[in-house]
CSV table of N, CA, C and O in Angstrom, one decimal:
chain,number,residue,atom,x,y,z
L,19,UNK,N,0.2,-5.6,10.6
L,19,UNK,CA,1.4,-5.2,11.3
L,19,UNK,C,2.3,-4.3,10.4
L,19,UNK,O,2.4,-4.6,9.3
L,20,UNK,N,2.8,-3.3,11.0
L,20,UNK,CA,3.7,-2.4,10.3
L,20,UNK,C,5.1,-2.8,10.5
L,20,UNK,O,5.5,-3.1,11.7
L,21,UNK,N,5.9,-2.9,9.5
L,21,UNK,CA,7.3,-3.3,9.6
L,21,UNK,C,8.3,-2.1,9.2
L,21,UNK,O,8.0,-1.4,8.2
L,22,UNK,N,9.3,-2.0,9.9
L,22,UNK,CA,10.4,-1.1,9.6
L,22,UNK,C,11.3,-1.8,8.6
L,22,UNK,O,11.9,-2.8,9.0
L,23,UNK,N,11.5,-1.4,7.4
L,23,UNK,CA,12.3,-2.1,6.4
L,23,UNK,C,13.5,-1.2,6.0
L,23,UNK,O,14.0,-1.4,4.8
L,24,UNK,N,13.9,-0.3,6.8
L,24,UNK,CA,15.1,0.5,6.5
L,24,UNK,C,16.3,-0.4,6.2
L,24,UNK,O,17.0,-0.1,5.3
L,25,UNK,N,16.4,-1.4,7.0
L,25,UNK,CA,17.5,-2.4,6.8
L,25,UNK,C,16.8,-3.7,6.4
L,25,UNK,O,15.8,-4.1,6.9
L,26,UNK,N,17.5,-4.4,5.5
L,26,UNK,CA,16.9,-5.7,5.1
L,26,UNK,C,16.9,-6.7,6.2
L,26,UNK,O,17.9,-6.9,6.9
L,27,UNK,N,15.8,-7.4,6.4
L,27,UNK,CA,15.7,-8.4,7.4
L,27,UNK,C,15.0,-9.6,6.7
L,27,UNK,O,13.9,-9.5,6.3
L,28,UNK,N,15.7,-10.7,6.7
L,28,UNK,CA,15.2,-11.9,6.1
L,28,UNK,C,13.9,-12.5,6.7
L,28,UNK,O,13.0,-13.0,6.0
L,29,UNK,N,13.8,-12.3,8.0
L,29,UNK,CA,12.6,-12.7,8.7
L,29,UNK,C,11.4,-11.9,8.3
L,29,UNK,O,10.3,-12.5,8.1
L,30,UNK,N,11.5,-10.6,8.1
L,30,UNK,CA,10.4,-9.7,7.7
L,30,UNK,C,10.1,-10.1,6.2
L,30,UNK,O,8.9,-10.2,5.9
L,31,UNK,N,11.1,-10.3,5.4
L,31,UNK,CA,10.8,-10.7,4.0
L,31,UNK,C,10.0,-12.0,3.9
L,31,UNK,O,9.1,-12.1,3.2
L,32,UNK,N,10.4,-13.0,4.7
L,32,UNK,CA,9.8,-14.3,4.7
L,32,UNK,C,8.3,-14.1,5.2
L,32,UNK,O,7.4,-14.7,4.6
L,33,UNK,N,8.1,-13.3,6.2
L,33,UNK,CA,6.7,-13.1,6.7
L,33,UNK,C,5.8,-12.5,5.6
L,33,UNK,O,4.7,-12.9,5.4
L,34,UNK,N,6.4,-11.5,4.9
L,34,UNK,CA,5.6,-10.8,3.9
L,34,UNK,C,5.4,-11.8,2.7
L,34,UNK,O,4.3,-11.8,2.1
L,35,UNK,N,6.4,-12.6,2.3
L,35,UNK,CA,6.2,-13.6,1.2
L,35,UNK,C,5.1,-14.6,1.6
L,35,UNK,O,4.3,-14.9,0.8
L,36,UNK,N,5.1,-15.0,2.9
L,36,UNK,CA,4.1,-16.0,3.3
L,36,UNK,C,2.7,-15.4,3.3
L,36,UNK,O,1.8,-16.1,3.0
L,37,UNK,N,2.6,-14.1,3.6
L,37,UNK,CA,1.3,-13.5,3.7
L,37,UNK,C,0.8,-13.1,2.3
L,37,UNK,O,-0.4,-13.3,2.0
L,38,UNK,N,1.7,-12.5,1.5
L,38,UNK,CA,1.2,-11.9,0.2
L,38,UNK,C,1.8,-12.5,-1.1
L,38,UNK,O,1.4,-12.2,-2.2
L,39,UNK,N,2.7,-13.4,-0.9
L,39,UNK,CA,3.4,-14.0,-2.1
L,39,UNK,C,4.6,-13.2,-2.5
L,39,UNK,O,4.8,-12.0,-2.1
L,40,UNK,N,5.4,-13.7,-3.4
L,40,UNK,CA,6.6,-13.0,-3.8
L,40,UNK,C,6.2,-11.9,-4.8
L,40,UNK,O,5.1,-12.0,-5.4
L,41,UNK,N,7.1,-10.9,-5.0
L,41,UNK,CA,6.7,-9.8,-5.9
L,41,UNK,C,6.5,-10.4,-7.4
L,41,UNK,O,7.1,-11.4,-7.7
L,42,UNK,N,5.7,-9.7,-8.1
L,42,UNK,CA,5.5,-10.2,-9.5
L,42,UNK,C,6.8,-10.0,-10.3
L,42,UNK,O,7.6,-9.1,-10.1
L,43,UNK,N,7.0,-10.9,-11.2
L,43,UNK,CA,8.2,-10.9,-12.1
L,43,UNK,C,8.1,-10.0,-13.2
L,43,UNK,O,7.0,-9.4,-13.5
L,44,UNK,N,9.2,-9.8,-14.0
L,44,UNK,CA,9.2,-8.9,-15.1
L,44,UNK,C,8.2,-9.3,-16.2
L,44,UNK,O,7.5,-8.4,-16.7
L,45,UNK,N,8.0,-10.5,-16.5
L,45,UNK,CA,7.1,-10.9,-17.6
L,45,UNK,C,5.6,-10.5,-17.2
L,45,UNK,O,4.9,-10.1,-18.0
L,46,UNK,N,5.3,-10.7,-15.9
L,46,UNK,CA,4.0,-10.4,-15.5
L,46,UNK,C,3.8,-8.8,-15.6
L,46,UNK,O,2.7,-8.4,-16.0
L,47,UNK,N,4.8,-8.1,-15.2
L,47,UNK,CA,4.7,-6.6,-15.3
L,47,UNK,C,4.6,-6.2,-16.7
L,47,UNK,O,3.8,-5.2,-17.0
L,48,UNK,N,5.3,-6.8,-17.6
L,48,UNK,CA,5.2,-6.4,-19.0
L,48,UNK,C,3.8,-6.8,-19.6
L,48,UNK,O,3.2,-6.0,-20.4
L,49,UNK,N,3.3,-7.9,-19.2
L,49,UNK,CA,2.0,-8.4,-19.7
L,49,UNK,C,0.8,-7.6,-19.1
L,49,UNK,O,-0.1,-7.3,-19.8
L,50,UNK,N,0.9,-7.4,-17.8
L,50,UNK,CA,-0.3,-6.8,-17.1
L,50,UNK,C,-0.2,-5.3,-16.7
L,50,UNK,O,-1.1,-4.8,-16.1
L,51,UNK,N,1.0,-4.7,-17.0
L,51,UNK,CA,1.1,-3.3,-16.7
L,51,UNK,C,1.7,-3.1,-15.3
L,51,UNK,O,2.1,-4.1,-14.6
L,52,UNK,N,1.7,-1.9,-14.9
L,52,UNK,CA,2.3,-1.5,-13.6
L,52,UNK,C,1.7,-2.2,-12.4
L,52,UNK,O,0.5,-2.5,-12.3
L,53,UNK,N,2.5,-2.5,-11.4
L,53,UNK,CA,2.0,-3.1,-10.2
L,53,UNK,C,2.2,-2.1,-9.0
L,53,UNK,O,2.0,-2.5,-7.9
L,54,UNK,N,2.6,-0.9,-9.3
L,54,UNK,CA,2.8,0.1,-8.3
L,54,UNK,C,1.8,1.3,-8.6
L,54,UNK,O,1.5,1.6,-9.7
L,55,UNK,N,1.4,2.0,-7.5
L,55,UNK,CA,0.5,3.1,-7.6
L,55,UNK,C,1.2,4.4,-7.9
L,55,UNK,O,2.4,4.5,-7.7
L,56,UNK,N,0.3,5.3,-8.2
L,56,UNK,CA,0.8,6.7,-8.3
L,56,UNK,C,1.0,7.2,-6.8
L,56,UNK,O,0.5,6.5,-5.9
L,57,UNK,N,1.7,8.2,-6.6
L,57,UNK,CA,1.9,8.7,-5.2
L,57,UNK,C,0.7,9.2,-4.5
L,57,UNK,O,-0.2,9.8,-5.2
L,58,UNK,N,0.5,8.8,-3.3
L,58,UNK,CA,-0.6,9.3,-2.5
L,58,UNK,C,-0.1,10.1,-1.3
L,58,UNK,O,1.1,9.9,-0.9
L,59,UNK,N,-0.9,10.9,-0.7
L,59,UNK,CA,-0.6,11.7,0.5
L,59,UNK,C,-1.5,11.1,1.6
L,59,UNK,O,-2.7,10.9,1.5
L,60,UNK,N,-0.8,10.8,2.7
L,60,UNK,CA,-1.6,10.2,3.9
L,60,UNK,C,-2.3,11.4,4.6
L,60,UNK,O,-1.6,12.3,5.0
L,61,UNK,N,-3.6,11.3,4.6
L,61,UNK,CA,-4.4,12.4,5.2
L,61,UNK,C,-4.8,12.1,6.6
L,61,UNK,O,-4.9,13.0,7.4
L,62,UNK,N,-5.0,10.8,7.0
L,62,UNK,CA,-5.3,10.4,8.3
L,62,UNK,C,-4.9,9.0,8.5
L,62,UNK,O,-4.9,8.2,7.5
L,63,UNK,N,-4.6,8.6,9.7
L,63,UNK,CA,-4.2,7.2,9.9
L,63,UNK,C,-4.3,6.8,11.4
L,63,UNK,O,-4.4,7.7,12.2
L,64,UNK,N,-4.2,5.5,11.6
L,64,UNK,CA,-4.2,5.0,13.0
L,64,UNK,C,-2.9,5.5,13.7
L,64,UNK,O,-1.9,5.8,13.0
L,65,UNK,N,-3.0,5.5,15.0
L,65,UNK,CA,-1.8,6.0,15.8
L,65,UNK,C,-0.6,5.1,15.6
L,65,UNK,O,0.6,5.6,15.7
L,66,UNK,N,-0.8,3.8,15.2
L,66,UNK,CA,0.4,2.9,15.0
L,66,UNK,C,1.3,3.4,13.9
L,66,UNK,O,2.5,3.0,13.9
L,67,UNK,N,0.8,4.2,13.0
L,67,UNK,CA,1.7,4.7,11.9
L,67,UNK,C,2.7,5.8,12.4
L,67,UNK,O,3.7,6.0,11.8
L,68,UNK,N,2.4,6.4,13.5
L,68,UNK,CA,3.3,7.4,14.1
L,68,UNK,C,3.6,8.5,13.1
L,68,UNK,O,4.8,8.9,13.0
L,69,UNK,N,2.7,9.0,12.3
L,69,UNK,CA,2.9,10.0,11.3
L,69,UNK,C,2.3,11.4,11.8
L,69,UNK,O,1.2,11.4,12.3
L,70,UNK,N,3.0,12.4,11.6
L,70,UNK,CA,2.5,13.8,12.0
L,70,UNK,C,1.7,14.3,10.8
L,70,UNK,O,2.2,14.7,9.8
L,71,UNK,N,0.4,14.2,11.0
L,71,UNK,CA,-0.6,14.6,10.0
L,71,UNK,C,-0.5,16.1,9.7
L,71,UNK,O,-0.8,16.5,8.6
L,72,UNK,N,0.1,16.9,10.6
L,72,UNK,CA,0.2,18.3,10.3
L,72,UNK,C,1.4,18.7,9.5
L,72,UNK,O,1.6,19.8,9.1
L,73,UNK,N,2.3,17.7,9.3
L,73,UNK,CA,3.5,18.0,8.5
L,73,UNK,C,3.2,18.2,7.0
L,73,UNK,O,2.1,18.0,6.6
L,74,UNK,N,4.2,18.7,6.3
L,74,UNK,CA,3.9,19.0,4.8
L,74,UNK,C,3.6,17.7,4.1
L,74,UNK,O,3.9,16.6,4.5
L,75,UNK,N,3.1,17.9,2.9
L,75,UNK,CA,2.6,16.7,2.1
L,75,UNK,C,3.8,15.8,1.7
L,75,UNK,O,3.6,14.6,1.7
L,76,UNK,N,5.0,16.3,1.5
L,76,UNK,CA,6.1,15.5,1.1
L,76,UNK,C,6.4,14.4,2.2
L,76,UNK,O,6.8,13.3,1.9
L,77,UNK,N,6.3,14.9,3.4
L,77,UNK,CA,6.6,14.0,4.5
L,77,UNK,C,5.6,12.9,4.7
L,77,UNK,O,5.8,11.9,5.5
L,78,UNK,N,4.4,13.0,4.1
L,78,UNK,CA,3.4,12.0,4.2
L,78,UNK,C,3.1,11.2,2.9
L,78,UNK,O,2.1,10.6,2.8
L,79,UNK,N,4.1,11.2,2.0
L,79,UNK,CA,3.9,10.5,0.8
L,79,UNK,C,3.9,9.0,0.9
L,79,UNK,O,4.7,8.5,1.8
L,80,UNK,N,3.1,8.3,0.1
L,80,UNK,CA,3.1,6.9,0.2
L,80,UNK,C,2.8,6.3,-1.2
L,80,UNK,O,2.3,7.0,-2.1
L,81,UNK,N,3.1,5.0,-1.3
L,81,UNK,CA,2.8,4.3,-2.6
L,81,UNK,C,2.2,2.9,-2.2
L,81,UNK,O,2.4,2.4,-1.1
L,82,UNK,N,1.5,2.3,-3.1
L,82,UNK,CA,1.0,1.0,-2.9
L,82,UNK,C,1.5,0.0,-3.9
L,82,UNK,O,1.6,0.3,-5.1
L,83,UNK,N,1.9,-1.2,-3.5
L,83,UNK,CA,2.5,-2.2,-4.4
L,83,UNK,C,1.5,-3.4,-4.4
L,83,UNK,O,1.0,-3.8,-3.3
L,84,UNK,N,1.2,-3.9,-5.6
L,84,UNK,CA,0.3,-5.0,-5.7
L,84,UNK,C,1.1,-6.3,-5.6
L,84,UNK,O,2.2,-6.4,-6.2
L,85,UNK,N,0.6,-7.3,-4.9
L,85,UNK,CA,1.2,-8.6,-4.8
L,85,UNK,C,0.2,-9.6,-5.1
L,85,UNK,O,-1.0,-9.3,-5.2
L,86,UNK,N,0.6,-10.9,-5.4
L,86,UNK,CA,-0.4,-11.9,-5.8
L,86,UNK,C,-1.6,-12.1,-4.8
L,86,UNK,O,-2.7,-12.4,-5.2
L,87,UNK,N,-1.3,-12.0,-3.5
L,87,UNK,CA,-2.3,-12.3,-2.4
L,87,UNK,C,-2.7,-11.0,-1.6
L,87,UNK,O,-3.3,-11.2,-0.6
L,88,UNK,N,-2.3,-9.8,-2.1
L,88,UNK,CA,-2.6,-8.6,-1.3
L,88,UNK,C,-1.8,-7.4,-1.8
L,88,UNK,O,-1.4,-7.4,-2.9
L,89,UNK,N,-1.7,-6.4,-0.9
L,89,UNK,CA,-1.0,-5.2,-1.2
L,89,UNK,C,0.0,-4.8,-0.1
L,89,UNK,O,-0.1,-5.3,1.0
L,90,UNK,N,0.9,-3.9,-0.5
L,90,UNK,CA,1.8,-3.4,0.5
L,90,UNK,C,1.8,-1.9,0.4
L,90,UNK,O,1.9,-1.3,-0.7
L,91,UNK,N,1.5,-1.2,1.5
L,91,UNK,CA,1.5,0.3,1.6
L,91,UNK,C,3.0,0.6,2.0
L,91,UNK,O,3.4,0.2,3.1
L,92,UNK,N,3.7,1.4,1.2
L,92,UNK,CA,5.0,1.9,1.5
L,92,UNK,C,4.9,3.3,1.9
L,92,UNK,O,4.3,4.1,1.3
L,93,UNK,N,5.6,3.7,3.0
L,93,UNK,CA,5.7,5.1,3.4
L,93,UNK,C,7.0,5.3,4.2
L,93,UNK,O,7.7,4.3,4.6
L,94,UNK,N,7.4,6.5,4.3
L,94,UNK,CA,8.7,6.9,5.0
L,94,UNK,C,8.3,7.8,6.1
L,94,UNK,O,7.4,8.6,6.1
L,95,UNK,N,9.1,7.7,7.2
L,95,UNK,CA,9.0,8.7,8.3
L,95,UNK,C,10.5,9.1,8.6
L,95,UNK,O,11.3,8.2,9.0
L,96,UNK,N,10.7,10.3,8.3
L,96,UNK,CA,12.1,10.9,8.5
L,96,UNK,C,13.0,10.0,7.6
L,96,UNK,O,12.8,10.0,6.4
L,97,UNK,N,14.0,9.4,8.1
L,97,UNK,CA,14.9,8.6,7.2
L,97,UNK,C,14.7,7.1,7.3
L,97,UNK,O,15.5,6.3,6.8
L,98,UNK,N,13.5,6.7,7.8
L,98,UNK,CA,13.2,5.3,7.9
L,98,UNK,C,12.1,4.9,6.9
L,98,UNK,O,11.2,5.7,6.7
L,99,UNK,N,12.1,3.7,6.4
L,99,UNK,CA,11.1,3.2,5.5
L,99,UNK,C,10.3,2.2,6.2
L,99,UNK,O,10.8,1.3,6.9
L,100,UNK,N,9.0,2.2,5.9
L,100,UNK,CA,8.0,1.3,6.6
L,100,UNK,C,7.1,0.7,5.5
L,100,UNK,O,6.9,1.3,4.5
L,101,UNK,N,6.6,-0.5,5.8
L,101,UNK,CA,5.6,-1.2,5.0
L,101,UNK,C,4.5,-1.7,5.8
L,101,UNK,O,4.7,-2.0,7.0
L,102,UNK,N,3.3,-1.7,5.2
L,102,UNK,CA,2.1,-2.3,5.9
L,102,UNK,C,1.5,-3.3,4.9
L,102,UNK,O,0.8,-2.9,4.0
L,103,UNK,N,1.9,-4.6,5.0
L,103,UNK,CA,1.3,-5.6,4.2
L,103,UNK,C,-0.1,-6.0,4.6
L,103,UNK,O,-0.4,-6.1,5.8
L,104,UNK,N,-1.0,-6.1,3.6
L,104,UNK,CA,-2.4,-6.4,3.9
L,104,UNK,C,-2.9,-7.5,2.9
L,104,UNK,O,-2.8,-7.3,1.7
L,105,UNK,N,-3.3,-8.6,3.4
L,105,UNK,CA,-3.8,-9.7,2.6
L,105,UNK,C,-5.2,-9.3,2.0
L,105,UNK,O,-5.9,-8.6,2.7
L,106,UNK,N,-5.5,-9.8,0.8
L,106,UNK,CA,-6.8,-9.4,0.2
L,106,UNK,C,-7.9,-9.9,1.1
L,106,UNK,O,-9.0,-9.2,1.1
L,107,UNK,N,-7.8,-11.0,1.8
L,107,UNK,CA,-8.9,-11.5,2.6
L,107,UNK,C,-9.2,-10.5,3.8
L,107,UNK,O,-10.3,-10.5,4.3
L,108,UNK,N,-8.3,-9.7,4.2
L,108,UNK,CA,-8.5,-8.7,5.3
L,108,UNK,C,-8.7,-7.3,4.8
L,108,UNK,O,-9.0,-6.4,5.6
L,109,UNK,N,-8.4,-7.0,3.5
L,109,UNK,CA,-8.4,-5.7,3.0
L,109,UNK,C,-9.8,-5.1,2.8
L,109,UNK,O,-10.7,-5.8,2.3
L,110,UNK,N,-10.0,-3.9,3.4
L,110,UNK,CA,-11.3,-3.2,3.2
L,110,UNK,C,-11.0,-1.9,2.5
L,110,UNK,O,-10.1,-1.1,3.0
L,111,UNK,N,-11.6,-1.6,1.4
L,111,UNK,CA,-11.3,-0.4,0.6
L,111,UNK,C,-12.5,0.4,0.4
L,111,UNK,O,-13.6,-0.1,0.2
L,112,UNK,N,-12.4,1.7,0.7
L,112,UNK,CA,-13.4,2.7,0.3
L,112,UNK,C,-12.8,3.7,-0.6
L,112,UNK,O,-11.7,4.2,-0.3
L,113,UNK,N,-13.4,4.0,-1.7
L,113,UNK,CA,-12.8,4.8,-2.7
L,113,UNK,C,-13.7,5.8,-3.4
L,113,UNK,O,-14.8,5.5,-3.7
L,114,UNK,N,-13.2,7.0,-3.5
L,114,UNK,CA,-13.8,8.0,-4.4
L,114,UNK,C,-12.6,8.7,-5.1
L,114,UNK,O,-11.5,8.5,-4.7
L,115,UNK,N,-12.9,9.5,-6.1
L,115,UNK,CA,-11.8,10.2,-6.8
L,115,UNK,C,-10.9,11.0,-5.9
L,115,UNK,O,-9.7,11.2,-6.1
L,116,UNK,N,-11.5,11.6,-4.8
L,116,UNK,CA,-10.8,12.4,-3.9
L,116,UNK,C,-10.1,11.7,-2.8
L,116,UNK,O,-9.1,12.3,-2.2
L,117,UNK,N,-10.5,10.5,-2.5
L,117,UNK,CA,-9.9,9.8,-1.3
L,117,UNK,C,-10.0,8.3,-1.4
L,117,UNK,O,-11.0,7.8,-1.9
L,118,UNK,N,-9.0,7.7,-0.9
L,118,UNK,CA,-8.9,6.2,-0.8
L,118,UNK,C,-8.7,5.8,0.6
L,118,UNK,O,-7.8,6.3,1.3
L,119,UNK,N,-9.6,5.0,1.1
L,119,UNK,CA,-9.5,4.5,2.5
L,119,UNK,C,-9.1,3.0,2.5
L,119,UNK,O,-9.7,2.2,1.7
L,120,UNK,N,-8.1,2.7,3.3
L,120,UNK,CA,-7.7,1.3,3.3
L,120,UNK,C,-7.6,0.9,4.8
L,120,UNK,O,-7.2,1.6,5.7
L,121,UNK,N,-8.1,-0.3,5.1
L,121,UNK,CA,-8.2,-0.9,6.4
L,121,UNK,C,-8.0,-2.4,6.4
L,121,UNK,O,-8.3,-3.0,5.4
L,122,UNK,N,-7.6,-2.9,7.5
L,122,UNK,CA,-7.5,-4.4,7.7
L,122,UNK,C,-8.4,-4.8,8.9
L,122,UNK,O,-8.3,-5.9,9.3
L,123,UNK,N,-9.2,-3.9,9.3
L,123,UNK,CA,-10.1,-4.2,10.5
L,123,UNK,C,-9.5,-3.7,11.8
L,123,UNK,O,-10.2,-3.5,12.8
L,124,UNK,N,-8.1,-3.5,11.8
L,124,UNK,CA,-7.5,-3.0,13.0
L,124,UNK,C,-6.8,-1.7,12.8
L,124,UNK,O,-7.0,-0.8,13.5
L,125,UNK,N,-6.1,-1.6,11.7
L,125,UNK,CA,-5.4,-0.3,11.3
L,125,UNK,C,-6.1,0.3,10.1
L,125,UNK,O,-6.8,-0.5,9.3
L,126,UNK,N,-6.0,1.6,10.0
L,126,UNK,CA,-6.6,2.2,8.8
L,126,UNK,C,-5.8,3.4,8.4
L,126,UNK,O,-5.1,4.0,9.2
L,127,UNK,N,-6.0,3.8,7.1
L,127,UNK,CA,-5.3,4.9,6.6
L,127,UNK,C,-6.2,5.6,5.5
L,127,UNK,O,-6.9,4.9,4.8
L,128,UNK,N,-6.2,6.9,5.5
L,128,UNK,CA,-6.9,7.6,4.5
L,128,UNK,C,-5.9,8.4,3.6
L,128,UNK,O,-5.0,9.1,4.1
L,129,UNK,N,-6.0,8.2,2.3
L,129,UNK,CA,-5.1,8.7,1.3
L,129,UNK,C,-5.8,9.6,0.3
L,129,UNK,O,-6.9,9.4,0.0
L,130,UNK,N,-5.1,10.6,-0.2
L,130,UNK,CA,-5.6,11.3,-1.4
L,130,UNK,C,-4.5,11.3,-2.4
L,130,UNK,O,-3.3,11.3,-2.1
L,131,UNK,N,-4.9,11.3,-3.7
L,131,UNK,CA,-3.9,11.3,-4.8
L,131,UNK,C,-3.0,12.6,-4.7
L,131,UNK,O,-3.5,13.7,-4.4
L,132,UNK,N,-1.7,12.4,-4.9
L,132,UNK,CA,-0.8,13.6,-4.8
L,132,UNK,C,-1.0,14.5,-6.0
L,132,UNK,O,-0.9,15.7,-5.9
L,133,UNK,N,-1.4,13.9,-7.2
L,133,UNK,CA,-1.7,14.7,-8.3
L,133,UNK,C,-3.2,14.5,-8.6
L,133,UNK,O,-3.7,13.4,-8.8
L,134,UNK,N,-4.0,15.6,-8.6
L,134,UNK,CA,-5.4,15.6,-8.9
L,134,UNK,C,-5.7,15.2,-10.3
L,134,UNK,O,-5.0,15.6,-11.2
L,135,UNK,N,-6.7,14.3,-10.5
L,135,UNK,CA,-7.0,13.8,-11.8
L,135,UNK,C,-8.5,13.9,-12.0
L,135,UNK,O,-9.3,13.8,-11.0
L,136,UNK,N,-8.9,14.1,-13.2
L,136,UNK,CA,-10.4,14.1,-13.5
L,136,UNK,C,-11.0,12.7,-13.7
L,136,UNK,O,-12.2,12.5,-13.7
L,137,UNK,N,-10.1,11.7,-13.8
L,137,UNK,CA,-10.6,10.3,-13.9
L,137,UNK,C,-10.2,9.5,-12.7
L,137,UNK,O,-9.3,9.8,-12.0
L,138,UNK,N,-10.8,8.3,-12.6
L,138,UNK,CA,-10.5,7.4,-11.5
L,138,UNK,C,-9.1,6.8,-11.7
L,138,UNK,O,-8.6,6.6,-12.8
L,139,UNK,N,-8.5,6.5,-10.6
L,139,UNK,CA,-7.1,5.9,-10.7
L,139,UNK,C,-7.2,4.5,-11.3
L,139,UNK,O,-7.9,3.6,-10.8
L,140,UNK,N,-6.5,4.2,-12.4
L,140,UNK,CA,-6.4,2.9,-13.0
L,140,UNK,C,-5.8,1.9,-12.0
L,140,UNK,O,-6.3,0.7,-12.0
L,141,UNK,N,-4.9,2.3,-11.2
L,141,UNK,CA,-4.3,1.4,-10.3
L,141,UNK,C,-5.3,0.9,-9.2
L,141,UNK,O,-5.3,-0.3,-8.9
L,142,UNK,N,-6.0,1.8,-8.7
L,142,UNK,CA,-7.0,1.5,-7.6
L,142,UNK,C,-8.0,0.6,-8.2
L,142,UNK,O,-8.4,-0.4,-7.5
L,143,UNK,N,-8.5,0.8,-9.4
L,143,UNK,CA,-9.5,-0.1,-10.0
L,143,UNK,C,-8.9,-1.5,-10.2
L,143,UNK,O,-9.5,-2.5,-10.0
L,144,UNK,N,-7.6,-1.5,-10.7
L,144,UNK,CA,-6.9,-2.8,-10.8
L,144,UNK,C,-6.8,-3.5,-9.5
L,144,UNK,O,-7.0,-4.8,-9.4
L,145,UNK,N,-6.4,-2.8,-8.4
L,145,UNK,CA,-6.3,-3.4,-7.1
L,145,UNK,C,-7.6,-4.0,-6.6
L,145,UNK,O,-7.7,-5.1,-6.1
L,146,UNK,N,-8.7,-3.3,-6.9
L,146,UNK,CA,-10.0,-3.8,-6.4
L,146,UNK,C,-10.4,-5.0,-7.3
L,146,UNK,O,-11.0,-5.9,-6.8
L,147,UNK,N,-10.1,-5.0,-8.6
L,147,UNK,CA,-10.4,-6.1,-9.5
L,147,UNK,C,-9.6,-7.3,-9.0
L,147,UNK,O,-10.1,-8.5,-9.0
L,148,UNK,N,-8.3,-7.2,-8.7
L,148,UNK,CA,-7.5,-8.3,-8.2
L,148,UNK,C,-8.0,-8.8,-6.9
L,148,UNK,O,-7.9,-10.1,-6.7
L,149,UNK,N,-8.4,-8.0,-6.0
L,149,UNK,CA,-9.0,-8.5,-4.8
L,149,UNK,C,-10.2,-9.3,-5.0
L,149,UNK,O,-10.4,-10.4,-4.5
L,150,UNK,N,-11.1,-8.8,-5.9
L,150,UNK,CA,-12.4,-9.6,-6.2
L,150,UNK,C,-12.0,-10.9,-6.8
L,150,UNK,O,-12.6,-11.9,-6.5
L,151,UNK,N,-11.1,-10.9,-7.8
L,151,UNK,CA,-10.7,-12.2,-8.4
L,151,UNK,C,-10.1,-13.1,-7.4
L,151,UNK,O,-10.3,-14.3,-7.5
L,152,UNK,N,-9.2,-12.6,-6.5
L,152,UNK,CA,-8.6,-13.5,-5.5
L,152,UNK,C,-9.7,-14.1,-4.6
L,152,UNK,O,-9.6,-15.3,-4.2
L,153,UNK,N,-10.6,-13.3,-4.1
L,153,UNK,CA,-11.6,-13.8,-3.2
L,153,UNK,C,-12.6,-14.7,-3.9
L,153,UNK,O,-13.2,-15.5,-3.2
L,154,UNK,N,-12.8,-14.7,-5.2
L,154,UNK,CA,-13.6,-15.6,-5.9
L,154,UNK,C,-13.1,-16.9,-6.1
L,154,UNK,O,-13.7,-17.9,-6.5
L,155,UNK,N,-11.7,-17.1,-5.9
L,155,UNK,CA,-11.1,-18.4,-6.1
L,155,UNK,C,-11.6,-19.4,-5.1
L,155,UNK,O,-11.8,-19.2,-4.0
């Protein structure tokens, strides 16, 4: 489910906490490194996202946040902020250096790195490792 988080809503926060856990604390971030991705550009997505794929790249910018039990895709549309929380148990990832596909079985999004790199994204590899570790529990 996609949430509009332009204004703080305690019910939305509670639903996201129940699904993915609370955000990592400062000590975890210092010990394990960044929990946020580099910027991505949304190349294609489900109609529920209501994004104009023909707009310029800046309007389609997104980031991914790692949580204990899943990820959150953050994106903006005009002056509104949206999130798409996905639990690791539902997360389907397809990845190459040029494109990252994320799905939960109902919604999907195709992303490309905003900055081209010759190496694989360390964040995406960390995200996939965390998913594997979570599912092995």
